[in-house]
Amino acid sequence: MSKKYPLGPRLLKAREASGLSLSDVAGKTDLSKGFLSRVERGIVSPSVDSLITICEVVGLSMEDLFAPPVYQITRASERQRAVLPGELIFDTLLTSSTEKHVTVIETVAGPRGNGGDALYSMPTECEVCYIASGSIEFLLDGEVLSLGSGDALTFNGTTPHTWRNVSETEDVRLLWILAPALPNPWITGAIAVPRDQ
């Protein structure tokens, strides 16, 4: 099975990123706007010479044009344990531990499970807490917020916070999305920064 590269969408993205219109590219390549449009939509394949010329104009290297997509699958059975502050909780890392742009962690908290009594902060600019199931009480720098299944809270991770499962009988499942990614989220104590008392 041969690999199919999405040349058209990549050329379109590069053209838009460079701030060029189809007319601009047509004028610099002596190719028609209609032909360039069909190339970007994947309807026609340009010759090698035309492809090189288009890439030069839109500022896209041939290496990037043909680069395979970068991805990593985290199988449920192979998740690494993450260590967030708290009691009666189990944290697993959904993203790769080497991911530098975002960290996603799933927390399952038993009845009365919590993020600990002390407020803590995370070394990240944006933190999102998504309640996949159950209900929690979230303490954000002194303000108490009630969050239920399907709710999401977005805040700066450096803001002191903690949370607790309000149920005495049901588990709660949370997703934490943090950007940029946390350093070493699978090592105990590497991500929690307790608030100074």
XYZ file of N, CA and C in Angstrom:
591
model
N 0.847 -1.182 0.000
C 0.000 0.000 0.000
C 0.889 1.241 0.000
N 0.684 2.122 -0.942
C 1.511 3.316 -1.032
C 0.960 4.407 -0.124
N 1.863 5.223 0.378
C 1.459 6.330 1.241
C 0.855 7.426 0.388
N -0.223 8.014 0.882
C -0.828 9.151 0.198
C -0.559 10.379 1.047
N 0.104 11.344 0.466
C 0.429 12.573 1.190
C -0.592 13.640 0.848
N -1.088 14.359 1.842
C -2.077 15.417 1.599
C -1.409 16.684 1.069
N -0.908 16.625 -0.157
C -0.158 17.748 -0.717
C -1.005 19.008 -0.832
N -2.224 18.863 -1.349
C -3.080 20.034 -1.542
C -3.323 20.811 -0.259
N -3.833 20.156 0.792
C -4.062 20.875 2.052
C -2.783 21.471 2.639
N -1.662 20.808 2.469
C -0.402 21.352 2.990
C 0.016 22.595 2.203
N -0.182 22.565 0.895
C 0.136 23.742 0.080
C -0.800 24.898 0.417
N -2.074 24.602 0.612
C -3.044 25.628 0.990
C -2.666 26.256 2.331
N -2.344 25.429 3.300
C -1.966 25.932 4.624
C -0.719 26.819 4.538
N 0.262 26.377 3.768
C 1.497 27.160 3.624
C 1.218 28.489 2.913
N 0.363 28.455 1.901
C 0.032 29.693 1.184
C -0.664 30.672 2.115
N -1.644 30.182 2.874
C -2.366 31.056 3.800
C -1.443 31.592 4.892
N -0.531 30.746 5.375
C 0.411 31.178 6.414
C 1.354 32.256 5.899
N 1.653 32.207 4.605
C 2.552 33.210 4.029
C 1.807 34.482 3.628
N 0.479 34.473 3.769
C -0.310 35.663 3.464
C -0.505 35.904 1.981
N -0.351 34.863 1.182
C -0.479 35.011 -0.267
C -1.857 34.556 -0.739
N -2.373 35.247 -1.747
C -3.620 34.828 -2.385
C -3.273 33.894 -3.545
N -4.291 33.238 -4.084
C -4.066 32.417 -5.277
C -3.526 33.276 -6.417
N -4.019 34.508 -6.517
C -3.540 35.417 -7.563
C -2.057 35.716 -7.384
N -1.633 35.903 -6.130
C -0.214 36.166 -5.859
C 0.649 35.001 -6.326
N 0.226 33.794 -5.965
C 1.010 32.609 -6.328
C 0.983 32.413 -7.838
N -0.173 32.629 -8.445
C -0.277 32.494 -9.912
C 0.672 33.459 -10.600
N 0.733 34.684 -10.106
C 1.604 35.686 -10.707
C 3.075 35.357 -10.577
N 3.446 34.660 -9.506
C 4.857 34.340 -9.279
C 5.276 32.993 -9.862
N 4.292 32.192 -10.314
C 4.638 30.862 -10.827
C 4.277 30.665 -12.290
N 3.545 31.609 -12.871
C 3.025 31.466 -14.235
C 2.078 30.276 -14.370
N 1.460 29.877 -13.249
C 0.420 28.837 -13.266
C -0.918 29.530 -13.047
N -1.987 28.999 -13.615
C -3.290 29.667 -13.490
C -3.867 29.492 -12.098
N -4.717 30.468 -11.701
C -5.400 30.372 -10.410
C -6.257 29.113 -10.351
N -6.922 28.792 -11.449
C -7.775 27.602 -11.490
C -6.975 26.333 -11.248
N -5.812 26.245 -11.883
C -4.954 25.069 -11.700
C -4.475 24.990 -10.251
N -4.026 26.120 -9.699
C -3.544 26.129 -8.315
C -4.660 25.748 -7.337
N -5.863 26.226 -7.610
C -7.001 25.895 -6.760
C -7.282 24.393 -6.795
N -7.201 23.793 -7.987
C -7.434 22.350 -8.113
C -6.328 21.555 -7.432
N -5.104 22.073 -7.461
C -3.997 21.410 -6.757
C -4.269 21.431 -5.252
N -4.666 22.595 -4.734
C -4.917 22.719 -3.293
C -6.086 21.849 -2.844
N -7.045 21.614 -3.730
C -8.194 20.771 -3.374
C -7.929 19.294 -3.649
N -6.740 18.991 -4.157
C -6.384 17.591 -4.402
C -7.022 16.990 -5.630
N -7.496 17.838 -6.538
C -8.163 17.345 -7.746
C -7.145 16.966 -8.812
N -6.060 17.734 -8.918
C -5.011 17.435 -9.891
C -3.665 17.358 -9.182
N -2.747 16.654 -9.797
C -1.386 16.567 -9.279
C -0.463 17.369 -10.180
N 0.303 18.285 -9.607
C 1.209 19.080 -10.434
C 2.436 18.270 -10.824
N 3.118 18.716 -11.842
C 4.390 18.088 -12.210
C 5.399 18.395 -11.105
N 6.511 17.685 -11.114
C 7.551 17.908 -10.105
C 8.059 19.350 -10.192
N 8.284 19.836 -11.422
C 8.770 21.207 -11.589
C 7.780 22.229 -11.036
N 6.491 22.033 -11.328
C 5.468 22.956 -10.831
C 5.392 22.895 -9.309
N 5.504 21.693 -8.764
C 5.435 21.514 -7.317
C 6.588 22.222 -6.622
N 7.778 22.090 -7.178
C 8.952 22.771 -6.602
C 8.758 24.282 -6.652
N 8.256 24.781 -7.767
C 8.037 26.224 -7.919
C 7.005 26.738 -6.918
N 5.892 26.012 -6.781
C 4.842 26.420 -5.836
C 5.401 26.437 -4.413
N 6.137 25.409 -4.061
C 6.714 25.317 -2.710
C 7.662 26.483 -2.436
N 8.461 26.834 -3.396
C 9.385 27.961 -3.216
C 8.623 29.255 -2.967
N 7.534 29.466 -3.705
C 6.758 30.697 -3.572
C 6.045 30.774 -2.218
N 5.478 29.660 -1.758
C 4.722 29.682 -0.493
C 5.613 29.432 0.721
N 6.907 29.184 0.507
C 7.841 29.004 1.617
C 7.728 27.667 2.321
N 7.444 26.623 1.557
C 7.314 25.275 2.116
C 8.417 24.395 1.562
N 9.187 23.761 2.432
C 10.259 22.887 1.956
C 9.659 21.582 1.448
N 10.347 20.932 0.554
C 9.884 19.641 0.045
C 9.867 18.612 1.171
N 10.790 18.742 2.099
C 10.836 17.820 3.245
C 9.547 17.934 4.059
N 9.109 19.174 4.342
C 7.879 19.370 5.100
C 6.649 18.958 4.299
N 6.701 19.175 2.989
C 5.570 18.803 2.148
C 5.294 17.299 2.215
N 6.355 16.497 2.269
C 6.187 15.044 2.253
C 6.389 14.384 3.618
N 6.526 15.188 4.656
C 6.756 14.622 5.990
C 5.529 13.836 6.461
N 5.748 12.662 7.011
C 4.613 11.912 7.547
C 4.085 12.605 8.803
N 2.816 12.410 9.131
C 2.278 13.038 10.338
C 2.959 12.485 11.585
N 3.113 13.356 12.570
C 3.728 12.941 13.833
C 2.605 12.674 14.831
N 2.590 11.488 15.393
C 1.571 11.152 16.387
C 2.086 10.057 17.303
N 1.417 9.911 18.413
C 1.750 8.853 19.351
C 0.456 8.380 19.987
N 0.240 7.088 19.990
C -0.959 6.514 20.592
C -0.636 6.105 22.024
N -1.500 6.495 22.957
C -1.372 6.043 24.337
C -2.488 5.038 24.570
N -2.132 3.771 24.597
C -3.117 2.714 24.817
C -3.582 2.743 26.269
N -4.870 2.464 26.470
C -5.433 2.501 27.824
C -4.658 1.593 28.768
N -4.234 0.454 28.255
C -3.531 -0.513 29.106
C -2.084 -0.122 29.382
N -1.572 0.896 28.673
C -0.170 1.279 28.814
C 0.014 2.672 29.405
N -1.041 3.266 29.923
C -0.934 4.611 30.477
C 0.053 4.651 31.644
N 0.814 5.721 31.680
C 1.721 5.925 32.804
C 0.958 6.570 33.948
N 1.373 6.243 35.129
C 0.758 6.840 36.318
C 1.256 8.270 36.450
N 0.347 9.202 36.641
C 0.701 10.593 36.924
C 0.462 10.812 38.408
N 1.116 11.787 38.958
C 0.960 12.013 40.394
C 0.558 13.461 40.645
N -0.740 13.678 40.796
C -1.261 14.973 41.190
C -1.479 14.950 42.700
N -1.539 16.123 43.318
C -1.786 16.132 44.757
C -3.182 15.603 45.066
N -3.346 14.966 46.209
C -4.684 14.557 46.606
C -4.730 13.263 47.373
N -5.966 12.910 47.734
C -6.234 11.693 48.493
C -7.365 10.926 47.838
N -7.279 9.600 47.883
C -8.292 8.707 47.319
C -8.491 8.938 45.829
N -7.377 9.177 45.115
C -7.444 9.436 43.683
C -6.464 8.547 42.931
N -6.745 8.335 41.655
C -5.841 7.589 40.775
C -5.697 8.398 39.495
N -4.467 8.815 39.180
C -4.194 9.657 38.024
C -3.423 8.884 36.965
N -3.830 9.038 35.700
C -3.060 8.465 34.597
C -2.861 9.520 33.515
N -1.727 9.413 32.857
C -1.334 10.351 31.816
C -1.900 9.884 30.478
N -2.705 10.748 29.817
C -3.287 10.403 28.521
C -2.377 10.782 27.368
N -1.597 11.847 27.548
C -0.669 12.269 26.508
C 0.682 11.596 26.734
N 1.502 11.639 25.724
C 2.854 11.120 25.849
C 3.613 11.919 26.902
N 4.456 11.246 27.649
C 5.243 11.938 28.683
C 6.278 12.875 28.061
N 6.521 12.740 26.765
C 7.486 13.615 26.098
C 6.812 14.786 25.379
N 5.478 14.844 25.405
C 4.739 15.927 24.758
C 5.059 17.257 25.436
N 5.413 18.261 24.637
C 5.835 19.545 25.193
C 4.769 20.645 25.130
N 3.703 20.439 24.347
C 2.702 21.493 24.174
C 1.542 21.388 25.150
N 1.144 20.175 25.482
C -0.021 19.996 26.351
C 0.122 18.707 27.151
N -0.390 18.710 28.370
C -0.474 17.512 29.196
C -1.946 17.263 29.477
N -2.403 16.020 29.274
C -3.771 15.645 29.612
C -3.697 14.481 30.598
N -4.350 14.666 31.733
C -4.340 13.665 32.802
C -5.781 13.318 33.147
N -6.046 12.027 33.351
C -7.348 11.594 33.841
C -7.215 11.267 35.319
N -8.148 11.796 36.118
C -8.193 11.504 37.541
C -9.510 10.809 37.848
N -9.422 9.670 38.524
C -10.605 9.012 39.062
C -10.496 9.128 40.572
N -11.484 9.782 41.162
C -11.479 10.010 42.606
C -12.632 9.250 43.232
N -12.319 8.495 44.266
C -13.351 7.785 44.997
C -14.202 8.754 45.793
N -15.234 8.228 46.470
C -16.056 9.084 47.315
C -15.183 9.896 48.279
N -15.440 11.197 48.314
C -14.681 12.150 49.134
C -13.222 12.275 48.707
N -12.857 11.728 47.548
C -11.516 11.941 47.014
C -11.306 13.415 46.757
N -10.075 13.862 46.818
C -9.846 15.301 46.713
C -8.427 15.618 46.281
N -8.192 16.895 46.025
C -6.874 17.385 45.639
C -6.014 17.774 46.830
N -6.449 17.424 48.015
C -5.703 17.759 49.229
C -6.283 18.986 49.896
N -5.996 19.142 51.184
C -6.510 20.288 51.936
C -5.798 21.584 51.566
N -4.511 21.492 51.275
C -3.726 22.692 50.964
C -3.943 23.110 49.512
N -4.033 24.405 49.283
C -4.103 24.910 47.918
C -2.757 24.669 47.243
N -2.787 24.340 45.960
C -1.567 24.105 45.198
C -1.679 24.818 43.867
N -0.574 24.926 43.158
C -0.589 25.516 41.815
C 0.229 24.641 40.898
N 0.052 24.848 39.606
C 0.740 24.058 38.593
C 1.581 24.989 37.722
N 2.773 24.534 37.301
C 3.643 25.391 36.480
C 3.204 25.412 35.015
N 2.009 25.976 34.768
C 1.465 26.034 33.423
C 0.574 27.260 33.292
N 0.481 27.813 32.098
C -0.289 29.037 31.876
C -1.792 28.801 31.844
N -2.200 27.685 31.258
C -3.633 27.406 31.128
C -3.931 26.012 31.639
N -4.923 25.923 32.512
C -5.348 24.636 33.041
C -6.854 24.533 32.849
N -7.303 23.391 32.372
C -8.730 23.144 32.197
C -9.073 21.906 33.009
N -10.104 22.011 33.831
C -10.633 20.868 34.563
C -11.988 20.551 33.953
N -12.099 19.359 33.351
C -13.353 18.922 32.740
C -13.925 17.789 33.581
N -15.172 17.924 34.005
C -15.803 16.906 34.838
C -16.518 15.931 33.905
N -15.917 14.766 33.708
C -16.498 13.766 32.806
C -17.682 13.067 33.459
N -17.621 12.856 34.768
C -18.751 12.278 35.495
C -18.634 12.650 36.965
N -19.779 12.790 37.608
C -19.806 13.141 39.019
C -19.873 14.643 39.237
N -19.674 15.037 40.475
C -19.714 16.452 40.850
C -18.583 16.758 41.816
N -18.017 17.951 41.685
C -16.943 18.364 42.581
C -17.198 19.770 43.105
N -16.524 20.054 44.169
C -16.455 21.409 44.692
C -15.032 21.862 44.436
N -14.882 22.983 43.759
C -13.565 23.469 43.351
C -13.269 24.754 44.106
N -12.133 24.795 44.777
C -11.717 25.989 45.499
C -10.622 26.674 44.691
N -10.927 27.862 44.163
C -10.007 28.601 43.310
C -9.629 29.898 44.012
N -8.477 29.882 44.664
C -7.955 31.055 45.368
C -9.003 31.693 46.279
N -9.694 30.843 47.030
C -10.667 31.337 47.998
C -12.106 31.317 47.534
N -12.347 31.199 46.240
C -13.715 31.146 45.726
C -14.143 29.699 45.551
N -15.339 29.348 46.045
C -15.854 27.981 45.957
C -16.784 27.877 44.753
N -16.482 26.930 43.870
C -17.271 26.717 42.656
C -17.827 25.299 42.658
N -19.101 25.135 42.334
C -19.723 23.820 42.210
C -19.742 23.431 40.739
N -19.188 22.267 40.429
C -19.090 21.812 39.043
C -19.662 20.399 38.924
N -20.473 20.176 37.881
C -21.078 18.874 37.660
C -20.659 18.267 36.339
N -21.149 17.091 36.091
C -20.819 16.344 34.879
C -21.030 17.197 33.630
N -20.005 17.271 32.794
C -20.055 18.052 31.562
C -19.543 19.475 31.701
N -19.359 19.948 32.937
C -18.836 21.296 33.155
C -17.327 21.312 32.932
N -16.807 22.483 32.561
C -15.369 22.671 32.395
C -14.973 24.008 32.989
N -13.866 24.028 33.686
C -13.346 25.239 34.302
C -11.978 25.524 33.697
N -11.785 26.734 33.180
C -10.509 27.148 32.603
C -9.928 28.249 33.464
N -8.634 28.112 33.823
C -8.002 29.100 34.686
C -6.488 29.019 34.519
N -5.785 29.994 35.060
C -4.327 29.977 35.030
C -3.847 28.972 36.071
N -3.026 28.018 35.651
C -2.580 26.951 36.545
C -1.798 27.436 37.754
N -1.263 28.632 37.680
C -0.495 29.149 38.814
C -1.405 29.701 39.917
N -2.716 29.806 39.636
C -3.655 30.266 40.661
C -3.832 29.162 41.694
N -3.658 29.456 42.980
C -3.815 28.418 44.008
C -5.222 27.805 43.958
N -5.274 26.468 44.020
C -6.557 25.783 43.910
C -6.498 24.395 44.539
N -7.651 23.825 44.770
C -7.816 22.430 45.143
C -9.268 22.064 44.874
N -9.647 20.826 45.101
C -10.989 20.370 44.765
C -11.333 19.148 45.606
N -12.620 18.766 45.606
C -13.029 17.540 46.279
C -14.283 16.967 45.641
N -14.374 15.649 45.662
C -15.566 14.941 45.225
C -16.619 15.148 46.309
N -17.791 15.653 45.944
C -18.814 15.942 46.946
C -19.649 14.719 47.322
N -19.486 13.619 46.567
C -20.293 12.430 46.836
C -19.626 11.527 47.873
N -20.447 10.922 48.703
C -19.953 9.950 49.676
C -20.095 8.529 49.162
N -20.689 8.373 47.950
C -20.928 7.029 47.425
C -20.437 6.812 45.996
N -20.261 7.885 45.219
C -19.924 7.755 43.800
C -18.526 8.278 43.497
N -17.885 7.635 42.509
C -16.607 8.134 42.006
C -16.850 9.364 41.138
N -15.811 10.148 40.950
C -15.847 11.260 40.002
C -14.684 11.057 39.038
N -14.901 11.403 37.765
C -13.834 11.280 36.765
C -13.580 12.652 36.176
N -12.319 13.090 36.259
C -11.919 14.414 35.795
C -10.864 14.300 34.712
N -10.883 15.233 33.773
C -9.799 15.377 32.809
C -9.139 16.719 33.064
N -7.825 16.694 33.168
C -7.034 17.917 33.357
C -6.256 18.159 32.077
N -6.440 19.324 31.469
C -5.704 19.706 30.264
C -4.836 20.895 30.635
N -3.521 20.754 30.469
C -2.594 21.799 30.889
C -1.673 22.177 29.742
N -1.563 23.491 29.501
C -0.702 23.977 28.424
C 0.059 25.214 28.904
N 1.362 25.286 28.627
C 2.160 24.231 28.002
C 2.265 22.995 28.896
N 2.824 21.945 28.334
C 2.899 20.667 29.037
C 3.688 20.783 30.336
N 3.366 19.883 31.250
C 4.067 19.835 32.527
C 5.399 19.104 32.378
N 6.405 19.497 33.137
C 7.654 18.743 33.148
C 7.481 17.493 34.003
N 7.845 16.352 33.480
C 7.846 15.095 34.248
C 6.555 14.834 35.022
N 5.400 14.753 34.360
C 4.145 14.592 35.093
C 3.957 13.228 35.738
N 4.882 12.299 35.516
C 4.743 10.968 36.098
C 5.623 10.786 37.338
N 6.326 11.818 37.736
C 7.214 11.707 38.879
C 6.593 12.392 40.090
N 6.542 11.695 41.206
C 5.955 12.256 42.404
C 6.600 13.579 42.769
N 5.755 14.571 43.005
C 6.242 15.872 43.455
C 6.800 16.768 42.362
N 6.816 16.303 41.126
C 7.438 17.104 40.061
C 6.525 18.199 39.542
N 5.206 18.081 39.808
C 4.306 19.050 39.210
C 3.539 19.893 40.200
N 3.407 19.466 41.415
C 2.631 20.242 42.368
C 3.517 21.251 43.080
N 3.059 22.466 43.132
C 3.802 23.511 43.824
C 2.923 23.990 44.974
N 3.129 23.500 46.210
C 2.238 23.893 47.314
C 2.299 25.394 47.539
N 1.170 25.932 47.929
C 1.095 27.359 48.234
C 1.836 27.622 49.526
N 2.602 28.705 49.535
C 3.320 29.088 50.752
C 2.313 29.462 51.828
N 2.528 28.954 53.007
C 1.616 29.253 54.128
C 2.040 30.540 54.796
